[in-house]
Coordinates of C-alpha atoms in Angstrom, one line a residue:
Chain A
M13 CA 0.0 0.0 0.0
S14 CA 1.4 3.3 -1.0
A15 CA 0.9 6.4 1.1
L16 CA -2.1 8.3 -0.1
L17 CA -1.9 11.0 2.5
E18 CA 1.1 12.0 4.5
V19 CA 0.6 14.5 7.4
S20 CA 3.6 15.7 9.2
D21 CA 4.0 18.0 12.1
L22 CA 0.6 19.6 11.5
V23 CA 0.0 22.6 13.9
V24 CA -3.3 24.5 14.0
D25 CA -3.2 27.7 16.0
F26 CA -5.9 29.8 17.5
P27 CA -5.2 33.3 18.9
T28 CA -5.9 33.6 22.6
A29 CA -7.3 36.5 24.4
A30 CA -3.9 37.4 25.9
D31 CA -2.3 38.0 22.4
G32 CA -0.8 34.5 22.5
V33 CA -1.5 31.5 20.4
F34 CA -2.9 28.2 21.4
H35 CA -1.9 25.0 19.5
A36 CA -5.3 23.3 19.1
V37 CA -3.6 20.7 17.0
D38 CA 0.0 20.2 18.0
S39 CA 2.6 18.4 15.8
V40 CA 0.3 15.8 14.5
S41 CA 1.8 13.3 12.0
F42 CA 0.3 10.3 10.4
T43 CA -0.2 8.6 7.1
V44 CA -3.2 7.0 5.3
S45 CA -2.6 4.4 2.6
A46 CA -4.9 3.8 -0.3
G47 CA -7.9 1.9 0.9
E48 CA -6.9 2.1 4.6
R49 CA -9.3 3.1 7.3
V50 CA -7.7 5.3 10.0
G51 CA -9.6 6.3 13.1
I52 CA -9.0 9.3 15.2
V53 CA -10.5 9.1 18.6
G54 CA -10.6 11.6 21.5
E55 CA -12.7 13.7 23.7
S56 CA -14.4 16.9 22.6
G57 CA -11.7 19.6 22.2
S58 CA -8.9 17.1 21.6
G59 CA -8.3 18.5 18.1
K60 CA -9.6 15.6 16.1
S61 CA -12.1 17.5 14.1
L62 CA -9.7 20.4 13.5
T63 CA -7.1 18.0 12.3
S64 CA -9.6 16.7 9.7
Q65 CA -10.6 20.3 8.7
A66 CA -7.0 21.2 8.4
L67 CA -6.4 18.4 5.9
M68 CA -9.1 19.9 3.7
R69 CA -7.9 23.5 4.4
L70 CA -11.3 24.2 6.0
V71 CA -10.1 25.4 9.4
P72 CA -12.7 27.9 10.6
E73 CA -11.5 31.5 11.3
P74 CA -9.6 32.7 13.2
G75 CA -7.7 29.4 13.3
T76 CA -4.7 28.9 11.0
V77 CA -2.5 26.0 10.0
S78 CA 0.7 27.5 11.2
S79 CA 3.1 24.8 10.3
G80 CA 3.4 21.3 9.0
S81 CA 2.7 19.7 5.7
V82 CA -0.1 17.6 4.1
L83 CA 1.0 15.6 1.1
F84 CA -1.7 14.0 -1.0
E85 CA -0.2 11.5 -3.4
G86 CA 3.0 13.5 -2.9
A87 CA 1.5 16.9 -3.8
D88 CA 1.6 19.6 -1.1
V89 CA -2.0 20.5 -0.3
M90 CA -1.1 23.5 1.7
A91 CA 0.5 25.0 -1.4
F92 CA -2.5 24.4 -3.7
S93 CA -3.9 27.5 -5.4
A94 CA -7.5 28.3 -4.8
K95 CA -8.4 26.8 -8.2
K96 CA -6.4 23.6 -7.6
L97 CA -8.0 23.3 -4.1
Q98 CA -11.5 23.5 -5.6
K99 CA -10.6 20.8 -8.1
W100 CA -9.1 18.6 -5.5
R101 CA -11.9 18.9 -2.9
G102 CA -14.9 16.9 -3.8
S103 CA -13.1 14.9 -6.6
Q104 CA -10.0 13.4 -4.9
T105 CA -11.2 13.9 -1.3
A106 CA -14.6 14.3 0.2
M107 CA -16.0 14.9 3.6
V108 CA -19.0 13.6 5.6
F109 CA -20.0 15.9 8.4
Q110 CA -21.4 15.3 11.8
D111 CA -24.8 16.9 11.4
P112 CA -26.7 15.8 8.3
M113 CA -29.6 18.1 9.3
S114 CA -27.5 21.3 8.7
S115 CA -24.9 20.0 6.3
L116 CA -27.4 19.9 3.4
N117 CA -28.7 23.1 2.1
P118 CA -32.4 23.3 3.2
L119 CA -33.3 25.5 0.3
M120 CA -31.8 23.3 -2.5
R121 CA -33.2 20.2 -3.9
I122 CA -31.3 17.0 -3.1
G123 CA -30.8 16.3 -6.8
R124 CA -29.1 19.6 -7.4
Q125 CA -26.8 19.1 -4.4
I126 CA -25.6 15.9 -5.9
T127 CA -25.4 16.9 -9.5
E128 CA -23.5 20.1 -9.0
S129 CA -20.4 18.1 -8.0
L130 CA -20.8 15.7 -10.9
Q131 CA -21.1 18.5 -13.3
K132 CA -18.2 20.5 -11.9
H133 CA -15.7 17.7 -11.3
L134 CA -16.6 15.1 -13.9
G135 CA -17.9 17.5 -16.6
L136 CA -21.2 15.5 -16.9
S137 CA -24.2 17.1 -18.7
K138 CA -27.4 17.8 -16.9
A139 CA -29.1 14.6 -18.1
E140 CA -26.0 12.4 -17.4
S141 CA -25.5 13.8 -13.9
R142 CA -29.2 13.2 -13.2
T143 CA -28.9 9.6 -14.2
R144 CA -25.8 9.2 -12.1
A145 CA -27.4 10.9 -9.1
I146 CA -30.3 8.4 -9.3
E147 CA -27.7 5.6 -9.3
L148 CA -25.9 7.1 -6.3
L149 CA -29.1 7.4 -4.3
Q150 CA -30.0 3.8 -5.1
R151 CA -26.5 2.7 -4.1
V152 CA -26.8 4.3 -0.7
G153 CA -30.2 2.7 -0.2
I154 CA -32.7 5.5 -0.7
P155 CA -35.9 4.0 -2.1
D156 CA -37.7 5.6 -4.9
A157 CA -34.6 7.5 -5.8
E158 CA -35.8 9.1 -9.0
S159 CA -38.7 10.9 -7.4
R160 CA -36.7 11.9 -4.4
L161 CA -34.2 13.9 -6.4
S162 CA -36.6 16.8 -6.4
D163 CA -37.2 16.7 -2.7
F164 CA -35.7 19.2 -0.3
P165 CA -33.6 17.9 2.6
G166 CA -36.5 18.6 5.0
A167 CA -38.4 15.7 3.5
F168 CA -35.7 13.2 4.7
S169 CA -35.1 11.7 8.1
G170 CA -31.7 12.1 9.8
G171 CA -30.4 8.7 8.7
M172 CA -31.6 9.3 5.2
R173 CA -29.9 12.6 5.0
Q174 CA -26.6 11.1 6.1
R175 CA -27.1 8.6 3.3
V176 CA -27.5 11.5 0.9
C177 CA -24.3 13.1 2.3
I178 CA -22.5 9.8 1.7
A179 CA -23.9 9.7 -1.8
I180 CA -22.6 13.2 -2.3
A181 CA -19.2 12.4 -0.8
T182 CA -18.8 9.3 -3.0
A183 CA -20.2 10.9 -6.1
C184 CA -16.9 11.5 -7.8
S185 CA -15.2 8.3 -6.5
P186 CA -12.7 10.1 -4.2
K187 CA -9.5 8.4 -3.0
L188 CA -10.0 9.7 0.5
I189 CA -13.1 10.3 2.5
I190 CA -12.9 12.1 5.8
A191 CA -15.9 11.3 8.0
D192 CA -16.2 13.6 11.0
E193 CA -18.4 12.0 13.6
P194 CA -20.8 10.8 10.9
T195 CA -23.0 8.9 13.2
T196 CA -23.0 11.0 16.3
A197 CA -26.2 12.9 15.5
L198 CA -28.1 9.8 14.6
D199 CA -30.2 7.3 16.5
V200 CA -28.2 4.2 17.7
T201 CA -30.2 1.9 15.4
V202 CA -29.4 4.1 12.4
Q203 CA -25.7 4.5 13.4
A204 CA -24.9 0.9 12.5
Q205 CA -26.6 1.2 9.1
V206 CA -24.7 4.3 8.2
L207 CA -21.4 2.8 9.3
D208 CA -22.2 -0.3 7.2
L209 CA -22.9 1.9 4.2
L210 CA -19.7 3.8 4.6
D211 CA -17.8 0.5 5.0
H212 CA -19.5 -0.9 1.9
M213 CA -18.8 2.2 -0.2
A214 CA -15.2 2.5 0.9
T215 CA -14.6 -1.2 0.1
E216 CA -16.2 -0.9 -3.3
L217 CA -14.2 2.2 -4.3
N218 CA -11.0 1.2 -2.5
T219 CA -11.3 4.6 -0.7
G220 CA -9.1 5.5 2.2
V221 CA -11.2 6.7 5.1
I222 CA -10.4 8.8 8.1
L223 CA -13.1 8.3 10.6
I224 CA -13.3 10.7 13.5
S225 CA -15.3 9.8 16.6
H226 CA -15.3 10.2 20.3
D227 CA -16.6 6.6 20.4
L228 CA -13.8 4.1 20.6
G229 CA -16.4 1.3 20.0
V230 CA -17.4 2.8 16.6
I231 CA -13.7 3.4 15.7
S232 CA -12.4 0.0 16.7
S233 CA -15.1 -1.9 14.7
F234 CA -14.5 0.1 11.6
C235 CA -10.8 1.0 11.4
D236 CA -7.5 -0.7 10.6
R237 CA -5.5 1.7 12.5
I238 CA -6.3 4.1 15.4
L239 CA -4.9 7.4 16.5
V240 CA -5.8 8.4 20.0
M241 CA -5.7 12.2 20.4
Y242 CA -5.5 14.2 23.7
A243 CA -5.2 18.0 24.0
G244 CA -4.2 18.4 20.4
R245 CA -1.6 15.6 20.2
I246 CA -1.5 12.0 19.2
V247 CA -0.8 10.1 22.4
E248 CA -1.0 6.6 21.0
E249 CA -1.3 5.0 17.7
G250 CA -1.5 1.4 16.5
T251 CA -3.7 -1.1 14.8
A252 CA -7.2 -1.6 16.1
E253 CA -6.1 -4.9 17.8
Q254 CA -3.1 -3.2 19.4
I255 CA -5.1 -0.3 20.8
V256 CA -8.0 -2.4 22.0
G257 CA -6.1 -5.5 23.0
D258 CA -2.9 -4.0 24.5
P259 CA -3.3 -0.3 25.1
Q260 CA -0.1 1.4 26.4
H261 CA -1.1 4.9 27.2
P262 CA -3.0 5.5 30.5
Y263 CA -5.5 7.7 28.6
T264 CA -6.3 4.9 26.1
K265 CA -6.7 2.5 28.9
A266 CA -9.0 4.8 30.7
L267 CA -11.1 5.3 27.5
L268 CA -11.4 1.6 27.1
S269 CA -12.4 1.0 30.7
S270 CA -15.2 3.6 30.3
I271 CA -16.8 1.4 27.6
L272 CA -19.4 -1.2 28.4
R273 CA -18.5 -4.7 27.2
L274 CA -21.2 -7.2 26.5
S275 CA -18.7 -10.1 27.1
E276 CA -18.1 -9.0 30.7
P277 CA -20.6 -8.6 33.6
I278 CA -22.2 -5.2 33.3
P279 CA -20.9 -3.0 36.1
R280 CA -23.3 -1.1 38.3
R281 CA -21.5 2.2 37.3
L282 CA -19.3 3.1 34.4
K283 CA -15.8 4.2 35.2
P284 CA -15.4 7.8 34.1
I285 CA -12.0 9.5 33.6
S286 CA -11.8 11.9 36.5
G287 CA -11.0 15.6 35.8
A288 CA -11.2 17.4 32.5
P289 CA -8.9 18.1 29.6
P290 CA -6.8 21.3 29.8
L291 CA -8.6 24.4 28.7
A292 CA -7.5 26.2 25.6
G293 CA -4.2 28.1 26.3
Q294 CA -3.9 26.8 29.8
R295 CA -1.5 23.9 29.3
A296 CA 1.1 23.4 32.0
S297 CA 4.5 22.0 31.3
G298 CA 5.0 18.3 31.1
C299 CA 2.5 15.7 29.9
S300 CA -1.0 17.2 29.4
F301 CA -2.7 14.1 30.7
A302 CA -0.6 14.1 33.9
P303 CA -3.2 16.0 36.1
R304 CA -5.7 13.2 35.4
C305 CA -3.4 10.3 35.3
A306 CA -3.3 7.8 38.1
L307 CA 0.2 6.6 37.1
A308 CA 1.8 10.0 36.9
I309 CA 5.3 10.4 38.4
D310 CA 7.2 13.6 39.0
A311 CA 8.9 13.5 35.6
C312 CA 5.4 13.6 34.0
R313 CA 4.9 17.1 35.3
T314 CA 8.0 18.5 33.8
L315 CA 8.8 16.5 30.7
D316 CA 6.6 16.5 27.6
P317 CA 6.8 12.9 26.3
A318 CA 7.5 12.3 22.6
L319 CA 5.6 9.7 20.5
V320 CA 7.9 6.6 20.5
P321 CA 7.7 2.9 19.7
A322 CA 5.8 1.2 22.5
S323 CA 7.9 -1.0 24.9
N324 CA 5.6 -4.0 24.4
A325 CA 7.5 -4.4 21.0
S326 CA 4.3 -4.5 19.0
P327 CA 5.3 -3.5 15.5
G328 CA 3.9 0.0 14.6
Q329 CA 2.4 0.7 18.0
R330 CA 3.6 4.1 19.3
V331 CA 2.9 5.8 22.5
A332 CA 3.6 9.2 24.1
C333 CA 4.0 8.2 27.7
G334 CA 7.2 8.2 29.7
V335 CA 5.8 5.7 32.2
A336 CA 4.8 3.2 29.5
A337 CA 7.8 3.8 27.3
P338 CA 10.8 5.5 29.0
A339 CA 12.2 6.4 25.6
A340 CA 9.4 9.0 25.4
F341 CA 11.1 11.0 28.1
E342 CA 14.6 10.5 26.7
L343 CA 13.5 12.1 23.5
A344 CA 11.6 14.8 25.3
D345 CA 14.8 15.7 27.0
E346 CA 16.6 16.1 23.7
V347 CA 13.8 18.3 22.4
T348 CA 13.9 20.6 25.4
A349 CA 17.7 20.7 25.3
A350 CA 17.8 21.6 21.6
Chain B
M8 CA -53.8 26.4 0.2
I9 CA -57.2 27.6 -0.8
W10 CA -58.3 27.6 2.8
W11 CA -55.2 29.5 3.8
I12 CA -56.0 32.2 1.2
L13 CA -59.6 32.5 2.3
R14 CA -58.7 32.7 5.9
R15 CA -56.1 35.4 5.1
L16 CA -58.6 37.4 3.1
G17 CA -61.0 37.2 6.1
Q18 CA -58.3 38.4 8.4
M19 CA -57.4 41.2 6.0
L20 CA -61.0 42.5 6.0
I21 CA -61.1 42.5 9.8
V22 CA -57.9 44.5 9.9
L23 CA -59.1 47.0 7.4
F24 CA -62.4 47.4 9.2
G25 CA -60.5 48.0 12.5
V26 CA -58.1 50.5 10.9
V27 CA -61.0 52.5 9.3
S28 CA -63.0 52.6 12.5
L29 CA -60.0 53.7 14.5
A30 CA -59.1 56.5 12.0
F31 CA -62.7 57.7 12.0
L32 CA -62.9 57.8 15.8
L33 CA -59.5 59.4 16.2
V34 CA -60.4 62.3 14.0
Y35 CA -63.6 62.7 16.0
A36 CA -61.6 62.7 19.2
V37 CA -59.4 65.6 18.1
P38 CA -60.4 68.6 20.2
A39 CA -61.0 70.8 17.1
D40 CA -64.0 71.5 15.0
P41 CA -63.7 70.7 11.3
A42 CA -66.4 73.2 10.5
S43 CA -64.6 76.2 12.1
T44 CA -61.3 75.0 10.4
L45 CA -63.1 75.0 7.1
A46 CA -64.8 78.3 7.6
G47 CA -61.7 80.2 8.6
P48 CA -60.9 82.4 11.6
N49 CA -63.3 85.2 10.7
A50 CA -66.4 83.2 10.1
S51 CA -69.6 84.0 12.1
A52 CA -71.2 81.5 14.4
A53 CA -74.1 81.2 11.9
T54 CA -71.8 80.2 9.1
I55 CA -70.2 77.6 11.2
A56 CA -73.5 76.3 12.3
S57 CA -74.7 76.0 8.7
I58 CA -71.5 74.1 7.7
H59 CA -72.2 71.8 10.7
A60 CA -75.6 71.1 9.4
Q61 CA -74.4 70.6 5.9
L62 CA -71.7 68.1 6.8
G63 CA -74.0 66.3 9.2
L64 CA -71.7 67.0 12.1
D65 CA -74.6 67.7 14.5
N66 CA -75.8 64.1 14.3
P67 CA -74.7 61.8 17.2
L68 CA -71.4 60.0 16.7
W69 CA -72.9 56.6 16.2
Q70 CA -75.1 57.9 13.4
Q71 CA -72.1 59.5 11.7
Y72 CA -70.1 56.4 12.1
F73 CA -72.7 53.9 10.8
G74 CA -73.6 56.3 8.0
F75 CA -69.9 56.4 7.0
I76 CA -69.5 52.6 7.2
G77 CA -72.7 52.0 5.3
R78 CA -71.5 54.3 2.4
L79 CA -68.1 52.6 2.5
L80 CA -69.6 49.2 2.0
T81 CA -71.1 50.5 -1.2
G82 CA -67.7 51.7 -2.3
D83 CA -68.4 55.4 -1.5
L84 CA -65.6 57.1 0.5
G85 CA -67.6 60.3 0.6
T86 CA -66.6 63.7 -0.6
S87 CA -63.9 65.9 0.8
Y88 CA -64.9 68.6 3.2
V89 CA -62.4 71.0 1.7
L90 CA -62.6 70.3 -2.0
R91 CA -66.3 70.2 -2.3
E92 CA -67.9 68.1 -4.9
T93 CA -64.7 66.0 -5.2
P94 CA -65.1 62.4 -4.3
V95 CA -62.3 61.2 -2.0
F96 CA -61.9 58.0 -4.0
G97 CA -61.3 59.8 -7.3
R98 CA -58.7 62.1 -5.6
I99 CA -56.8 59.2 -4.2
V100 CA -56.8 57.2 -7.4
A101 CA -55.5 60.3 -9.2
A102 CA -52.7 60.6 -6.8
L103 CA -51.8 56.9 -6.9
P104 CA -49.6 56.7 -10.0
T105 CA -47.2 59.3 -8.5
T106 CA -46.9 57.5 -5.2
L107 CA -46.6 54.1 -6.9
M108 CA -43.7 55.4 -9.1
V109 CA -41.9 56.9 -6.1
A110 CA -42.4 53.8 -4.0
V111 CA -41.1 51.4 -6.6
G112 CA -38.2 53.7 -7.3
G113 CA -37.4 54.0 -3.6
I114 CA -37.4 50.2 -3.2
L115 CA -35.2 49.8 -6.3
W116 CA -32.7 52.2 -4.8
Q117 CA -32.7 50.4 -1.5
I118 CA -32.0 47.1 -3.2
I119 CA -29.3 48.5 -5.6
L120 CA -27.6 50.4 -2.8
G121 CA -28.0 47.9 0.0
V122 CA -27.9 44.3 -1.2
P123 CA -24.6 44.1 -3.2
A124 CA -22.8 46.2 -0.6
G125 CA -24.1 43.9 2.2
I126 CA -23.1 40.8 0.4
F127 CA -19.7 42.1 -0.4
A128 CA -19.1 43.4 3.1
A129 CA -20.1 39.9 4.5
Y130 CA -17.8 38.1 2.1
R131 CA -14.9 40.4 2.8
R132 CA -15.7 40.7 6.5
G133 CA -13.2 42.6 8.6
S134 CA -11.5 44.1 5.5
W135 CA -11.3 47.9 4.8
V136 CA -14.1 47.5 2.3
D137 CA -16.3 46.1 5.0
R138 CA -15.5 48.9 7.3
L139 CA -16.1 51.5 4.5
I140 CA -19.5 50.0 3.8
T141 CA -20.3 50.0 7.5
F142 CA -19.3 53.7 7.7
L143 CA -21.3 54.7 4.6
S144 CA -24.3 52.9 5.9
L145 CA -24.1 54.8 9.2
I146 CA -24.2 58.0 7.2
G147 CA -27.1 56.8 5.1
L148 CA -29.0 55.8 8.3
S149 CA -28.3 59.1 10.0
A150 CA -29.1 61.5 7.2
P151 CA -32.7 62.8 7.6
P152 CA -34.6 62.5 4.2
F153 CA -35.7 66.2 4.2
W154 CA -32.1 67.3 4.5
L155 CA -30.8 64.8 2.0
G156 CA -33.5 65.8 -0.4
L157 CA -32.8 69.5 -0.1
L158 CA -29.0 68.8 -0.5
L159 CA -29.6 66.8 -3.7
I160 CA -31.9 69.5 -5.1
Y161 CA -29.4 72.2 -4.3
Y162 CA -26.4 70.5 -5.9
F163 CA -27.8 68.1 -8.6
A164 CA -30.7 70.3 -9.7
F165 CA -30.0 73.9 -8.9
T166 CA -26.2 74.2 -9.0
W167 CA -25.3 71.6 -11.6
G168 CA -28.6 71.4 -13.4
L169 CA -28.4 67.7 -13.9
F170 CA -31.9 66.9 -12.8
P171 CA -35.2 68.9 -12.8
L172 CA -35.9 70.8 -9.6
N173 CA -39.3 69.4 -8.6
G174 CA -42.7 68.2 -9.7
L175 CA -43.2 65.7 -12.5
G176 CA -42.7 66.2 -16.2
S177 CA -41.4 64.3 -19.2
P178 CA -39.5 62.1 -19.3
V179 CA -40.9 61.1 -16.0
F180 CA -37.9 58.9 -15.2
W181 CA -35.7 62.0 -15.0
Y182 CA -37.9 63.7 -12.5
L183 CA -38.0 60.6 -10.3
V184 CA -34.3 60.1 -9.9
L185 CA -33.7 62.5 -7.0
P186 CA -36.9 61.9 -5.0
T187 CA -36.6 58.1 -5.2
F188 CA -32.9 58.3 -4.2
T189 CA -33.9 60.4 -1.2
L190 CA -36.4 57.8 -0.3
G191 CA -34.2 54.8 -0.8
A192 CA -30.9 56.1 0.7
G193 CA -31.7 55.5 4.3
G194 CA -33.4 52.2 3.6
G195 CA -30.4 51.2 1.4
A196 CA -28.1 51.6 4.4
W197 CA -30.5 49.5 6.5
Y198 CA -30.6 46.8 3.8
A199 CA -26.8 46.7 3.6
R200 CA -26.6 46.1 7.3
M201 CA -29.3 43.4 7.4
T202 CA -27.9 41.7 4.3
R203 CA -24.4 41.7 5.8
T204 CA -25.6 40.2 9.0
N205 CA -27.7 37.5 7.3
M206 CA -25.0 36.7 4.8
I207 CA -22.4 36.3 7.5
E208 CA -24.7 33.9 9.3
T209 CA -25.3 31.9 6.1
L210 CA -21.6 31.8 5.2
D211 CA -20.9 30.3 8.6
S212 CA -23.4 27.6 8.3
P213 CA -22.5 23.9 7.9
F214 CA -24.0 23.6 4.5
V215 CA -21.6 26.3 3.2
R216 CA -18.7 24.4 4.7
M217 CA -20.1 21.3 3.0
A218 CA -20.3 23.1 -0.3
R219 CA -16.6 24.2 0.1
A220 CA -15.7 20.6 0.9
K221 CA -17.4 19.6 -2.3
G222 CA -15.1 22.0 -4.2
M223 CA -17.7 24.5 -5.2
P224 CA -16.3 27.8 -6.4
E225 CA -16.9 30.8 -4.1
R226 CA -19.1 32.4 -6.8
V227 CA -21.4 29.4 -6.7
I228 CA -21.4 29.3 -2.9
L229 CA -22.5 32.9 -2.8
W230 CA -25.2 32.9 -5.4
R231 CA -26.5 29.3 -5.7
H232 CA -26.1 28.2 -2.1
S233 CA -26.4 31.4 0.0
F234 CA -28.5 34.0 -1.8
R235 CA -31.8 32.3 -1.2
H236 CA -31.1 32.4 2.5
I237 CA -30.7 36.1 2.5
A238 CA -33.7 36.6 0.1
I239 CA -36.2 35.6 2.8
P240 CA -35.5 38.4 5.3
L241 CA -34.9 40.7 2.4
L242 CA -38.3 40.0 1.0
T243 CA -39.8 40.7 4.4
M244 CA -38.2 44.1 4.5
I245 CA -39.1 44.9 0.9
G246 CA -42.7 44.0 1.7
L247 CA -42.9 46.2 4.7
D248 CA -41.3 49.1 3.0
F249 CA -43.4 48.9 -0.1
G250 CA -46.6 48.9 1.8
Y251 CA -45.4 51.8 3.9
F252 CA -44.2 53.8 0.9
L253 CA -47.5 53.3 -1.0
G254 CA -49.3 54.8 2.0
G255 CA -47.6 58.0 0.9
V256 CA -44.2 59.3 1.8
V257 CA -45.0 62.8 3.1
I258 CA -41.6 64.3 3.4
V259 CA -40.3 63.2 0.0
E260 CA -43.5 64.3 -1.7
T261 CA -43.4 67.6 0.1
V262 CA -39.7 68.4 -0.6
F263 CA -40.0 67.5 -4.3
G264 CA -43.5 69.0 -4.8
L265 CA -45.1 65.7 -5.9
N266 CA -48.8 65.3 -5.6
G267 CA -49.0 61.8 -4.2
I268 CA -51.1 60.2 -1.5
G269 CA -48.7 61.5 1.2
R270 CA -49.4 65.1 0.3
L271 CA -53.1 64.3 0.1
A272 CA -53.0 62.8 3.6
F273 CA -51.0 65.6 5.0
D274 CA -53.3 68.3 3.7
A275 CA -56.3 66.3 4.9
I276 CA -55.0 66.2 8.4
S277 CA -54.2 69.9 8.4
N278 CA -57.8 70.7 7.4
L279 CA -59.4 68.0 9.6
D280 CA -60.9 66.7 6.4
T281 CA -62.3 63.5 7.9
P282 CA -63.4 61.7 4.7
M283 CA -60.1 62.3 3.1
I284 CA -58.1 61.3 6.2
V285 CA -60.1 58.0 6.5
G286 CA -59.8 57.5 2.8
T287 CA -56.0 57.8 2.7
V288 CA -55.6 55.7 5.9
L289 CA -57.8 53.0 4.3
F290 CA -55.7 53.0 1.1
A291 CA -52.4 52.8 3.1
A292 CA -53.8 49.9 5.2
I293 CA -55.0 48.1 2.1
F294 CA -51.5 48.4 0.5
I295 CA -49.8 47.1 3.6
V296 CA -52.2 44.2 4.1
V297 CA -52.1 43.2 0.4
V298 CA -48.3 43.4 0.1
N299 CA -47.9 41.3 3.3
F300 CA -50.2 38.7 1.8
I301 CA -48.1 38.6 -1.4
V302 CA -44.9 38.4 0.7
D303 CA -46.3 35.4 2.6
L304 CA -47.2 33.7 -0.6
L305 CA -43.6 34.3 -1.9
Y306 CA -42.1 32.8 1.2
S307 CA -43.6 29.5 0.3
V308 CA -42.0 29.8 -3.2
I309 CA -38.5 30.5 -1.9
D310 CA -38.5 28.3 1.2
P311 CA -39.8 24.7 0.9
R312 CA -40.0 24.5 4.7
V313 CA -42.8 27.1 4.7
R314 CA -46.2 25.5 4.5
L315 CA -49.1 27.7 3.8
N316 CA -51.8 25.6 5.3
S317 CA -50.2 25.4 8.7

């Protein structure tokens, strides 16, 4: 598998009230291969959505991508001209957003919202794009597709709208789909259907998928590889089996223990992670998870751990925790000294 | 749909009836006697008494009121106290074309001045263009129409002779430029502000982000995706203004010497000319009610979420 997307040292900054900057996404690096599914998991505010928006150069104002590079098939996305960017978005990459209620334009017919991409990116005629839009709606399982083209989004249920969004995202057979909490706004019963659909479409088109969710259950069932984000950084990465089966970072462990498992006796109470993530711009020195971490030692409060290979010697698994992998602190030292 | 229209028509009639009754009673409540206003300051008591009798002002209020309403139902608005023998209805209809032209022109200026500026300011939010537009709209909002009108007359008509001074002539378009601009300038500033606010809100919405993620060009995002969203509040404002303008724009008509409904109403009030006052008020109310009705119909055309039968 060749690298489809290569993100290195991505930093997204927001100005703070005190004339400073806050790294909402801090030195995030990862790759996505063709056809691979990568999950990004983390709490609200961990920077996972911003990371995905930064990839598409859609970071909302006043945020900016202040450094780092995003290479798509070797081409530098950050250097794209406005025109190139428009060509690339929607045809090579596509996005599925969290809220299908507001992501579709309420005053435009569904058909038009699908055909406009087809006409722009694939150069199809009105009639051709209409035929293709009907096929797309049928493929995402919308009954009576032809007559529904002229409906407005208001006439669809939440799940159906997310199906329409997936139809729009897959319209031009993109190589990468970024799905930002695609099931969060939906009923639990519909969530599984939408994930199945996304899975099906990605397999059919051999599309790389970045799935963003706060729900480790959703992520681990869908993804090949998982990135765990905390306070703007990747704190652990590995395959789904590694992350779920042998988590190294205390935060990942805590996330896992806060999930109900049907294979085990159901506890009377779920185990929450005590405390809250650091507020924007209020990050102390050292590991940002240290204040909530049961295993924290003195070094955790002064040294900011680097992402290093995990000490369980699992290939590809990396962790940013000096307790789990002492090398993380050694590298952190070097960084501070430099 | 048909029920909605019938119900609205019923409501409109009730509103009009209320407005007419209120206007009639308010004039009656004014502590001045139409007969003595009509007769002038030097009239004898006998003259005033005879005018009283002539106009039926001696009858009890309820008789005057029901007499008026009864005639109104047959389409008779009565005759003016001042301009004897002149039916109110005819006078208003004669003044209507002037007011209609001024109103349409004023609305057009509001749209021309306000909408593109507002869209541009929203799109370039925070830039110097945005600040300039905000500043200009502040001037537009603060300039009183009578002052602006006189200023325009002084420079554009009197000093530079580009436009006629006042009144109406041929070509009529030429005579309308200054009065309609005077009427539309303040509203244009208001439209620019409203359009800017609504456009900013629309451009921040998730479906615009989705359109960007689809690779739609900015031009398409502005016009195809966003314009309809600002068209709805815009339509509301246009509807309100149009109804209001048709009721007669007293200041502009006075400054530019135009004989429209506004002038008619103003003169009628000065003379306590009850039939003419009630007539102009009724026409103004009809315009506002009808335009509102049309605007509500248009909502359902623009926005599929609006259902008329609910």
